[in-house]
PDB file of C-alpha atoms in Angstrom:
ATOM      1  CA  UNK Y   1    -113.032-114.200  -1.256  1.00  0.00           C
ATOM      2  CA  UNK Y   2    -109.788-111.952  -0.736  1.00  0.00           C
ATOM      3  CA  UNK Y   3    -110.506-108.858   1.257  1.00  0.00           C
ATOM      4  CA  UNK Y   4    -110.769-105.665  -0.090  1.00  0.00           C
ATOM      5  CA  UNK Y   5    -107.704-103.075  -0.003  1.00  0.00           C
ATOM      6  CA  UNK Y   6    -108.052 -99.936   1.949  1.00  0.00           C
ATOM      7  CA  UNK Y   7    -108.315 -97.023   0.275  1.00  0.00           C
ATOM      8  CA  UNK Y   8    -106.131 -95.072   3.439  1.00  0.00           C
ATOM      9  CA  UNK Y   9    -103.125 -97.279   2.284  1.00  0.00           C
ATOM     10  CA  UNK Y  10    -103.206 -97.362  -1.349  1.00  0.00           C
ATOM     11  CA  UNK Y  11    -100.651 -95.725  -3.758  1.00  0.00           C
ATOM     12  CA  UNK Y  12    -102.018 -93.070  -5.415  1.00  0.00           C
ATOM     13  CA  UNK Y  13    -100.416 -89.747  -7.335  1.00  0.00           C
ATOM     14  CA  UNK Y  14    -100.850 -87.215  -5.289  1.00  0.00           C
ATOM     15  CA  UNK Y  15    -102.195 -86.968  -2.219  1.00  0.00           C
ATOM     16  CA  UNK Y  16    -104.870 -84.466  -1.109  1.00  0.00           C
ATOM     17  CA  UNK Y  17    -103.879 -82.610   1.880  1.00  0.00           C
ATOM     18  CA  UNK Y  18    -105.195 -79.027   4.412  1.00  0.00           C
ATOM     19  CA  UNK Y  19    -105.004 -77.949   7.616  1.00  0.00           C
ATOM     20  CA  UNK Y  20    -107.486 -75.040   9.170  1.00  0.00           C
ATOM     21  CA  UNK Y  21    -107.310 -73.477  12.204  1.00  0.00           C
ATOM     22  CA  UNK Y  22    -109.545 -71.466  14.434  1.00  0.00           C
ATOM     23  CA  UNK Y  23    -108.848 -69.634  17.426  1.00  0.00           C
ATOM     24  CA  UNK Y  24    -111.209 -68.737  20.598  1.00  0.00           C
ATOM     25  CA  UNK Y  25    -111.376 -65.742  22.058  1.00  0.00           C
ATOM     26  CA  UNK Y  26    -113.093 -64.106  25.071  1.00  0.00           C
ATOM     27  CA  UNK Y  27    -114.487 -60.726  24.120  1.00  0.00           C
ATOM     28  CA  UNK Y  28    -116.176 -58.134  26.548  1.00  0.00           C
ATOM     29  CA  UNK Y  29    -117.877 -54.807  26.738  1.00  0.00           C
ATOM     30  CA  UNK Y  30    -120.395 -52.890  28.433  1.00  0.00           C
ATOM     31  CA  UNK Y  31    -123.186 -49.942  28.011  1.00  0.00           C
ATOM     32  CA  UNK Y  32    -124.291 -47.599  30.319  1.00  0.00           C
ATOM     33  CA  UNK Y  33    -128.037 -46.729  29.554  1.00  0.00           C
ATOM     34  CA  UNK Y  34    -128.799 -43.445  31.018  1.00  0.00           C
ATOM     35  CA  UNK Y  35    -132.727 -42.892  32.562  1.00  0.00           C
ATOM     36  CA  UNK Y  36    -133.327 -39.015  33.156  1.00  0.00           C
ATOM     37  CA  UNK Y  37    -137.190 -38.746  34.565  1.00  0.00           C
ATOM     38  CA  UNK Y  38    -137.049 -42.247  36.229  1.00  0.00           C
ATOM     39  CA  UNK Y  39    -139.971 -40.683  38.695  1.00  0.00           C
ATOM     40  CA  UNK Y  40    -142.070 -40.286  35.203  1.00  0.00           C
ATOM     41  CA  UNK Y  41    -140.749 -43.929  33.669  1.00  0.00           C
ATOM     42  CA  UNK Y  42    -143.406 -45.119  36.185  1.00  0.00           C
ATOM     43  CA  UNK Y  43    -145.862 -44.162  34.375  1.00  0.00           C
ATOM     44  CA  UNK Y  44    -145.909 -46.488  31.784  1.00  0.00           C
ATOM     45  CA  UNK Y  45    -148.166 -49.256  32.056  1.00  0.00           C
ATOM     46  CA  UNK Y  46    -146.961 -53.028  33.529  1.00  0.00           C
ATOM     47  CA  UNK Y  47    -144.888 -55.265  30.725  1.00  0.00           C
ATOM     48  CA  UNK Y  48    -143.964 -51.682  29.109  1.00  0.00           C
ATOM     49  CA  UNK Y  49    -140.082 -51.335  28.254  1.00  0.00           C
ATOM     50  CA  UNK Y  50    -137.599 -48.564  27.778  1.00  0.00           C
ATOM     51  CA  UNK Y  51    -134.867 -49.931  25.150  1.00  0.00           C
ATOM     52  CA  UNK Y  52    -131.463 -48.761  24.981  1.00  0.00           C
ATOM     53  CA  UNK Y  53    -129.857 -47.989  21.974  1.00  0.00           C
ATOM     54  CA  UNK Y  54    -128.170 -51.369  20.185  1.00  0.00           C
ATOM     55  CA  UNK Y  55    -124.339 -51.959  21.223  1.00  0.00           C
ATOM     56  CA  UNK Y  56    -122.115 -54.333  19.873  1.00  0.00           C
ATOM     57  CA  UNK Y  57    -119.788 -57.177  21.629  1.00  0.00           C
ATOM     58  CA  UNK Y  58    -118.475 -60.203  20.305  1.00  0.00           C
ATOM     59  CA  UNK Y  59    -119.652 -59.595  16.677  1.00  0.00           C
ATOM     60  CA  UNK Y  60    -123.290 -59.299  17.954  1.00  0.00           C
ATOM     61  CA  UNK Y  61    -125.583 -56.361  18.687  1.00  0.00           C
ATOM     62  CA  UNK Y  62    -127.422 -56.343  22.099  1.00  0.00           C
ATOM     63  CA  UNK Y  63    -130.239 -53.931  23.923  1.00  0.00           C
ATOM     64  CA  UNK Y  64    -130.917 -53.039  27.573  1.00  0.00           C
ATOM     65  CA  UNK Y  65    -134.201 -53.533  28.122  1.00  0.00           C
ATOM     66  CA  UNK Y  66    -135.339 -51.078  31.198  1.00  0.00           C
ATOM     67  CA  UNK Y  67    -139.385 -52.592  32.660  1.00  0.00           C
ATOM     68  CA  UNK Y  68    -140.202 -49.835  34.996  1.00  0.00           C
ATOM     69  CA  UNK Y  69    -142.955 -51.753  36.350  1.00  0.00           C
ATOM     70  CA  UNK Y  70    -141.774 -55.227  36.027  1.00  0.00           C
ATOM     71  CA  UNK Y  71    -142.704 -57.484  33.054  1.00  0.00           C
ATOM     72  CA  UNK Y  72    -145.787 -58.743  33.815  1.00  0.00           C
ATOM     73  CA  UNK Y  73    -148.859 -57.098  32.107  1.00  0.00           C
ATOM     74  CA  UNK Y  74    -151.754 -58.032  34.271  1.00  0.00           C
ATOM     75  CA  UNK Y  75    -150.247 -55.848  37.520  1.00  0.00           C
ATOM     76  CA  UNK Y  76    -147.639 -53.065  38.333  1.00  0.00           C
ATOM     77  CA  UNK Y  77    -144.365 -54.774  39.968  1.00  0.00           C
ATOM     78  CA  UNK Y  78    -142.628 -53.718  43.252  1.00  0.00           C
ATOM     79  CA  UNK Y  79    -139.591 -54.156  41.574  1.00  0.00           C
ATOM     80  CA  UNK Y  80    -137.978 -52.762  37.963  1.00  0.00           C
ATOM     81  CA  UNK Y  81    -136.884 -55.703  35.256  1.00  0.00           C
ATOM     82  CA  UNK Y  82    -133.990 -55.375  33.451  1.00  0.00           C
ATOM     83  CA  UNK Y  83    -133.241 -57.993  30.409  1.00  0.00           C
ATOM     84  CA  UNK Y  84    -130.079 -58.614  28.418  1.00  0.00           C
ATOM     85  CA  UNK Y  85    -131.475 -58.942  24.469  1.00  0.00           C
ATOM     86  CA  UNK Y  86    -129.868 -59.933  21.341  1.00  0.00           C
ATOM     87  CA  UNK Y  87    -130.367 -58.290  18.735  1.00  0.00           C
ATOM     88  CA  UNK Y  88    -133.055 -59.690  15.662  1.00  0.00           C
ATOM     89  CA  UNK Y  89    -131.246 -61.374  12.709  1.00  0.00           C
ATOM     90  CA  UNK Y  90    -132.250 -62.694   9.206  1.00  0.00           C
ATOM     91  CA  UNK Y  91    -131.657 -66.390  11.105  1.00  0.00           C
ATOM     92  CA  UNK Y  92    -131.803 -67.379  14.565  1.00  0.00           C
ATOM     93  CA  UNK Y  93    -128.564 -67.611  16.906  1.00  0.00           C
ATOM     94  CA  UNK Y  94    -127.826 -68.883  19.842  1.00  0.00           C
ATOM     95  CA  UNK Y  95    -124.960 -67.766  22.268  1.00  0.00           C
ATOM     96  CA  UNK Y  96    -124.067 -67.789  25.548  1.00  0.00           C
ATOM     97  CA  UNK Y  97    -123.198 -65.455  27.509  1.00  0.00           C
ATOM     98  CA  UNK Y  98    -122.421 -63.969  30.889  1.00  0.00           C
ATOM     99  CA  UNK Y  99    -123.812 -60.701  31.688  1.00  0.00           C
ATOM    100  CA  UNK Y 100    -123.839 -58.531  34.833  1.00  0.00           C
ATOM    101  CA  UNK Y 101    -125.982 -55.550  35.842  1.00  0.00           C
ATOM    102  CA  UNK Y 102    -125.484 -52.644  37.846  1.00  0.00           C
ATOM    103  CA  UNK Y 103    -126.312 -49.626  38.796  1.00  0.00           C
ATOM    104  CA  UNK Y 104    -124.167 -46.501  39.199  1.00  0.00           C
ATOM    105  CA  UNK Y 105    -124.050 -43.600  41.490  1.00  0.00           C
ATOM    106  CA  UNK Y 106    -123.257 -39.753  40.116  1.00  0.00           C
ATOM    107  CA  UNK Y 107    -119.444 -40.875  39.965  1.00  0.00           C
ATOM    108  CA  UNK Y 108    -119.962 -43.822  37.923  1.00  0.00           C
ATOM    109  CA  UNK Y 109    -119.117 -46.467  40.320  1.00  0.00           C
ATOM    110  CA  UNK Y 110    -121.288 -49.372  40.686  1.00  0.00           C
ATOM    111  CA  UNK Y 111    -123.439 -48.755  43.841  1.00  0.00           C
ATOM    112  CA  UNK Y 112    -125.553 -51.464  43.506  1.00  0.00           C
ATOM    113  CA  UNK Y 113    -125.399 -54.831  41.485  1.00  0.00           C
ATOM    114  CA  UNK Y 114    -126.394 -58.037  41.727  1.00  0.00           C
ATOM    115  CA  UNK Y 115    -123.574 -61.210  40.929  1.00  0.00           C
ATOM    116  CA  UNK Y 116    -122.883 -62.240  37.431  1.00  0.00           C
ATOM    117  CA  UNK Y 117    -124.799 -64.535  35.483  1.00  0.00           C
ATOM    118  CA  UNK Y 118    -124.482 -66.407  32.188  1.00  0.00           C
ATOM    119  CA  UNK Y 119    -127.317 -67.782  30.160  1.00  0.00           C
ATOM    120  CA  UNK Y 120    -127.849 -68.773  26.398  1.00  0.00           C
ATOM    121  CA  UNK Y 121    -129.523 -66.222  24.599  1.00  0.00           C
ATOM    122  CA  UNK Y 122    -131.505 -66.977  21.249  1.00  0.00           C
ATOM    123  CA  UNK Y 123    -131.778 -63.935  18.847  1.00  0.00           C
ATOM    124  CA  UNK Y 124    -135.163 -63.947  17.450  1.00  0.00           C
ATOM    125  CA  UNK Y 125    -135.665 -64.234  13.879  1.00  0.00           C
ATOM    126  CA  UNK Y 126    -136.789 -61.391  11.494  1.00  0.00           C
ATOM    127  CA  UNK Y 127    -140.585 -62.270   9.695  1.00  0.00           C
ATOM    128  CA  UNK Y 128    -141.527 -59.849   7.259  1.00  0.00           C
ATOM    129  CA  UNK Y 129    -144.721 -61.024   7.740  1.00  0.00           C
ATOM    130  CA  UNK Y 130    -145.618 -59.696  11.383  1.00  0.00           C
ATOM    131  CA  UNK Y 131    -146.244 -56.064  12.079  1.00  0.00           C
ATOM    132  CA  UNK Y 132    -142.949 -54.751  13.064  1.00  0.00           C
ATOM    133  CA  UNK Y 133    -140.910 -57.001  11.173  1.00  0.00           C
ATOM    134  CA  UNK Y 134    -139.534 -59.330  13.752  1.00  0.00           C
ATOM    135  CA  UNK Y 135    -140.909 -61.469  16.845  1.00  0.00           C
ATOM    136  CA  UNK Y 136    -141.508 -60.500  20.103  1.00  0.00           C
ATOM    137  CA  UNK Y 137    -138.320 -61.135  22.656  1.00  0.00           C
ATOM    138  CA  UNK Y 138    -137.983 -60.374  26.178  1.00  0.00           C
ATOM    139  CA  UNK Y 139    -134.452 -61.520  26.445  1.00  0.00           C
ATOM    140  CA  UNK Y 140    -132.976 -62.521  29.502  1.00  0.00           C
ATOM    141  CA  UNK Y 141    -132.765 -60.444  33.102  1.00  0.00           C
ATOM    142  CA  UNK Y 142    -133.784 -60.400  36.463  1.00  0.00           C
ATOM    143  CA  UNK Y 143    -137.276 -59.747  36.878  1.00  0.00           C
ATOM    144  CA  UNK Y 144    -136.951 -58.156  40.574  1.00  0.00           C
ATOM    145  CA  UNK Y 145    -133.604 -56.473  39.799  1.00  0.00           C
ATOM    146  CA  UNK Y 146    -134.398 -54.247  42.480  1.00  0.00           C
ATOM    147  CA  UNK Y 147    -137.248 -52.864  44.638  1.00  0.00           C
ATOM    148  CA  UNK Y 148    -138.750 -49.531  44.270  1.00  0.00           C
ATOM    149  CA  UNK Y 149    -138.579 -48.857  47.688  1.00  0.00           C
ATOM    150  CA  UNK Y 150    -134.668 -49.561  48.097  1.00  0.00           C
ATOM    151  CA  UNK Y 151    -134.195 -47.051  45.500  1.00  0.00           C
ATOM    152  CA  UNK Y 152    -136.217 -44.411  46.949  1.00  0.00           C
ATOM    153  CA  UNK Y 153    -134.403 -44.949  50.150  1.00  0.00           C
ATOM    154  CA  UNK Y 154    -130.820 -44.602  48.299  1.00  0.00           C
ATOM    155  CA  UNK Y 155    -132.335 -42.059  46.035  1.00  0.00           C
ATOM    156  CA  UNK Y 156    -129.306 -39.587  46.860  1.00  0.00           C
ATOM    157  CA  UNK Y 157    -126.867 -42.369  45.136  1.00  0.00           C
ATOM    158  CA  UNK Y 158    -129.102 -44.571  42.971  1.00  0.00           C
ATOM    159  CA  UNK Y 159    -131.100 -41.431  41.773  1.00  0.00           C
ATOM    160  CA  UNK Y 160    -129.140 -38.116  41.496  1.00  0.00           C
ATOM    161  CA  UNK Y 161    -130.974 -35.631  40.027  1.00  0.00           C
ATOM    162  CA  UNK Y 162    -133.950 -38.230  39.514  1.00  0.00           C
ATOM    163  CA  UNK Y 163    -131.963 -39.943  36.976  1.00  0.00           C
ATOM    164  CA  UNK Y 164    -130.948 -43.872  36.894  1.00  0.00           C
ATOM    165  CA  UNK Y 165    -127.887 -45.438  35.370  1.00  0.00           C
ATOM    166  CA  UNK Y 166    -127.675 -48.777  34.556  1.00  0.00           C
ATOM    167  CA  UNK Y 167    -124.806 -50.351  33.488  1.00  0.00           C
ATOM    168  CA  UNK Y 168    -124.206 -53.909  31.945  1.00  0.00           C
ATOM    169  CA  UNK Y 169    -121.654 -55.922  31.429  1.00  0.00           C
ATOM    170  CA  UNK Y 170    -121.535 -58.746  28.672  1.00  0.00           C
ATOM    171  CA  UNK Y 171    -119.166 -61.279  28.093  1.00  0.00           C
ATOM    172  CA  UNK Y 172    -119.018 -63.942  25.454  1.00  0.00           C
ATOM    173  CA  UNK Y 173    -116.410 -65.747  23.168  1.00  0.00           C
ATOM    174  CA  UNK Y 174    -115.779 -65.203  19.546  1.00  0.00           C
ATOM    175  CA  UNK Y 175    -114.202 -67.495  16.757  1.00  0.00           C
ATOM    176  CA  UNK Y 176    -111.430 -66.592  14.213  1.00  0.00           C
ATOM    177  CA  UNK Y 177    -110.001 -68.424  11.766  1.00  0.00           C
ATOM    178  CA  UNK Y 178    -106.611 -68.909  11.881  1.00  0.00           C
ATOM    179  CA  UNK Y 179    -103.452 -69.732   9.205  1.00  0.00           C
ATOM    180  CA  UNK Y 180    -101.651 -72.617   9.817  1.00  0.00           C
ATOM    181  CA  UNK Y 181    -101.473 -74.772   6.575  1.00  0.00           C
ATOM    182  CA  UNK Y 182     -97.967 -74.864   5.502  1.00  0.00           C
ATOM    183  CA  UNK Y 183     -96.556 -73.206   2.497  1.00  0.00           C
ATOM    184  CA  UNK Y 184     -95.661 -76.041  -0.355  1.00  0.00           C
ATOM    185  CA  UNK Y 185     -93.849 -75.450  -4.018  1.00  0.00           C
ATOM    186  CA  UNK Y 186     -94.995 -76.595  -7.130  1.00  0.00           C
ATOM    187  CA  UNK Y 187     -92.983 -75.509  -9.226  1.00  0.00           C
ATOM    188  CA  UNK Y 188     -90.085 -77.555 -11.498  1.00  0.00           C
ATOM    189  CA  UNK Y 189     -86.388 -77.540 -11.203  1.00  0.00           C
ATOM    190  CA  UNK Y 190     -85.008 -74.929 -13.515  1.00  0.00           C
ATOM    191  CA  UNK Y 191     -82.227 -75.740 -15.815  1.00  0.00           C
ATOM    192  CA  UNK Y 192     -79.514 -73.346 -17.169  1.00  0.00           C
ATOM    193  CA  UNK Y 193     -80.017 -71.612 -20.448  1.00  0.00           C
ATOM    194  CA  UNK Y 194     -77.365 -73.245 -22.730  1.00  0.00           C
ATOM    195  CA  UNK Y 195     -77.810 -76.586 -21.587  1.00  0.00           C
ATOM    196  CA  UNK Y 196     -74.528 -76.756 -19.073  1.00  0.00           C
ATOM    197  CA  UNK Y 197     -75.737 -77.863 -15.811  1.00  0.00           C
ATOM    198  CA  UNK Y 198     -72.166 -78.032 -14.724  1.00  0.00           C
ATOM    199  CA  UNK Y 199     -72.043 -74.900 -12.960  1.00  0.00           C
ATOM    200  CA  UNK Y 200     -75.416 -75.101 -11.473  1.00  0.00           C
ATOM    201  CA  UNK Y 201     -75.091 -78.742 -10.079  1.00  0.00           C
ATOM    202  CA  UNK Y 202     -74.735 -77.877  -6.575  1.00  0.00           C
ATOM    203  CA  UNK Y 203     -76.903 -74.509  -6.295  1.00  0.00           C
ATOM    204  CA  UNK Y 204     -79.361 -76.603  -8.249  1.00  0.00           C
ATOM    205  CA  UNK Y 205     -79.242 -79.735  -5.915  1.00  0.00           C
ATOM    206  CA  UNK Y 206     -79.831 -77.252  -3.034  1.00  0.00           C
ATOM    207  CA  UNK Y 207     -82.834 -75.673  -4.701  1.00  0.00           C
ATOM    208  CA  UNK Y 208     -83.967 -79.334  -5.769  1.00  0.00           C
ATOM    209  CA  UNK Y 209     -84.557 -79.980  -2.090  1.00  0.00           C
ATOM    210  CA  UNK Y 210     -85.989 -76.405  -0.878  1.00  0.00           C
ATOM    211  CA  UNK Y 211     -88.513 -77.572  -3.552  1.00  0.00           C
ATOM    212  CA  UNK Y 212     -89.373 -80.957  -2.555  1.00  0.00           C
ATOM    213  CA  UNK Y 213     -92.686 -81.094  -1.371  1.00  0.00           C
ATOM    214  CA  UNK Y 214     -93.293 -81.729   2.592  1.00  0.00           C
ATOM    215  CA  UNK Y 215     -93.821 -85.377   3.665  1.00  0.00           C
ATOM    216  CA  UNK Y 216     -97.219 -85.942   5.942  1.00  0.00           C
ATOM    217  CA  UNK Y 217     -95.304 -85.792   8.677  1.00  0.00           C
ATOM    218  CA  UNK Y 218     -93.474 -82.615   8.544  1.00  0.00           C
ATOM    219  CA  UNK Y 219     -96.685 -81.335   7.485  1.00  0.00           C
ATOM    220  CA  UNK Y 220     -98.959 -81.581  10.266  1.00  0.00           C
ATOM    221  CA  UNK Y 221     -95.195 -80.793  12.266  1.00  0.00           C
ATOM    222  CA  UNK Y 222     -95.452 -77.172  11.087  1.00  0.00           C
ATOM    223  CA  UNK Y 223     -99.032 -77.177  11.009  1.00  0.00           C
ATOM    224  CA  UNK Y 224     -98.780 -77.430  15.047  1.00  0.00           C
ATOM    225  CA  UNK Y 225     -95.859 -75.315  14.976  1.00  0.00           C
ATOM    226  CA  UNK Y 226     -97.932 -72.792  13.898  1.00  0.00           C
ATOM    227  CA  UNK Y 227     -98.424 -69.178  15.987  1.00  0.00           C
ATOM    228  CA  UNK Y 228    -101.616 -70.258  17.790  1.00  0.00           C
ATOM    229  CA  UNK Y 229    -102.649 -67.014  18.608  1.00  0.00           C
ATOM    230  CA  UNK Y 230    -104.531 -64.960  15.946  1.00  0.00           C
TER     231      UNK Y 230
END
């Protein structure tokens, strides 16, 4: 029984060719979430939060969340929590990320931080049928970010004017899409109006090869030759 041909090898009209490109990125950016009244904040009860307003990096919203008394809802915490959170979307997403907090003094340096971390966070998923409209998250943080006592005794720089600054710092990579298919012509030789190709022999031979479609090779040659920055 004779073997069967490939398919990769056999003649055929036209052959069906792309190229697609995407590029990766790092992106960054920070927020600085601003406490005034941190001496009332602990007054909420354990597990309670203090959200920051959303901010975006990378194509993705985030939230500070700020636990005055830690996270844990069955006692008060020695220690405030803060959590990194991605935003709720229509479908979950994972991404990973590396995040940093820290706090500043009155001149916006950072006068206390802890290193830099990276994690994967998963956004939760809007549900139209919960109260509130989407799931519970807590993120991801450092539940003892800090003791209560080591801010009291640097309140002059961690607390001016009884008011707390955190900043964070989020870093993550982003995906473009980028050109790099070559250009290719379609179109047919043209032929002079009256019929006399006499004249146009050698601008026409020219344009005959300009025209000529790309061979595989030089295809993917200019493919790679392509900018590869977006």
């Amino acid at each position: 029984m004779a073997a069967a041909q490939s398919l990769l090898s056999a003649a055929v009209r036209q052959i069906s060719r792309s190229a697609y490109g995407v590029v990766v990125n790092p992106v960054r950016g920070f927020q600085v979430f601003r406490i005034d009244g941190y001496s009332w904040s602990k007054n909420l009860a354990a597990g309670d939060r203090i959200t920051s307003g959303g901010f975006a990096v990378g194509g993705r919203n985030w939230y500070i969340d700020y636990y005055p008394n830690g996270t844990d809802t069955a006692k008060d915490s020695d220690a405030i929590s803060l959590y990194l959170r991605l935003a709720a979307t229509y479908q979950e997403q994972r991404v990973r990320a590396e995040y940093k907090f820290s706090l500043l003094d009155a001149a916006g340096n950072a006068a206390y931080e802890l290193p830099a971390a990276t994690s994967i966070f998963t956004s939760a998923a809007v549900n139209h049928h919960r109260d509130g409209g989407e799931v519970a998250d807590v993120g991801v943080g450092l539940a003892e970010f800090v003791t209560k006592e080591e801010l009291e005794r640097r309140r002059e720089t961690l607390l001016r004017d009884d008011c707390l600054a955190i900043r964070c710092d989020v870093g993550v990579t982003e995906l473009g899409v980028l050109a790099v298919a070559p250009k290719e012509s379609h179109h047919n030789s043209k032929r002079h109006d009256d019929g006399d190709d006499s004249d146009w022999e050698g601008a026409e031979s020219r344009e005959r090869r300009r025209r000529q479609p790309l061979d595989d090779k030089e295809y993917i040659r200019r493919t790679l030759a392509k900018n590869r920055r977006a």
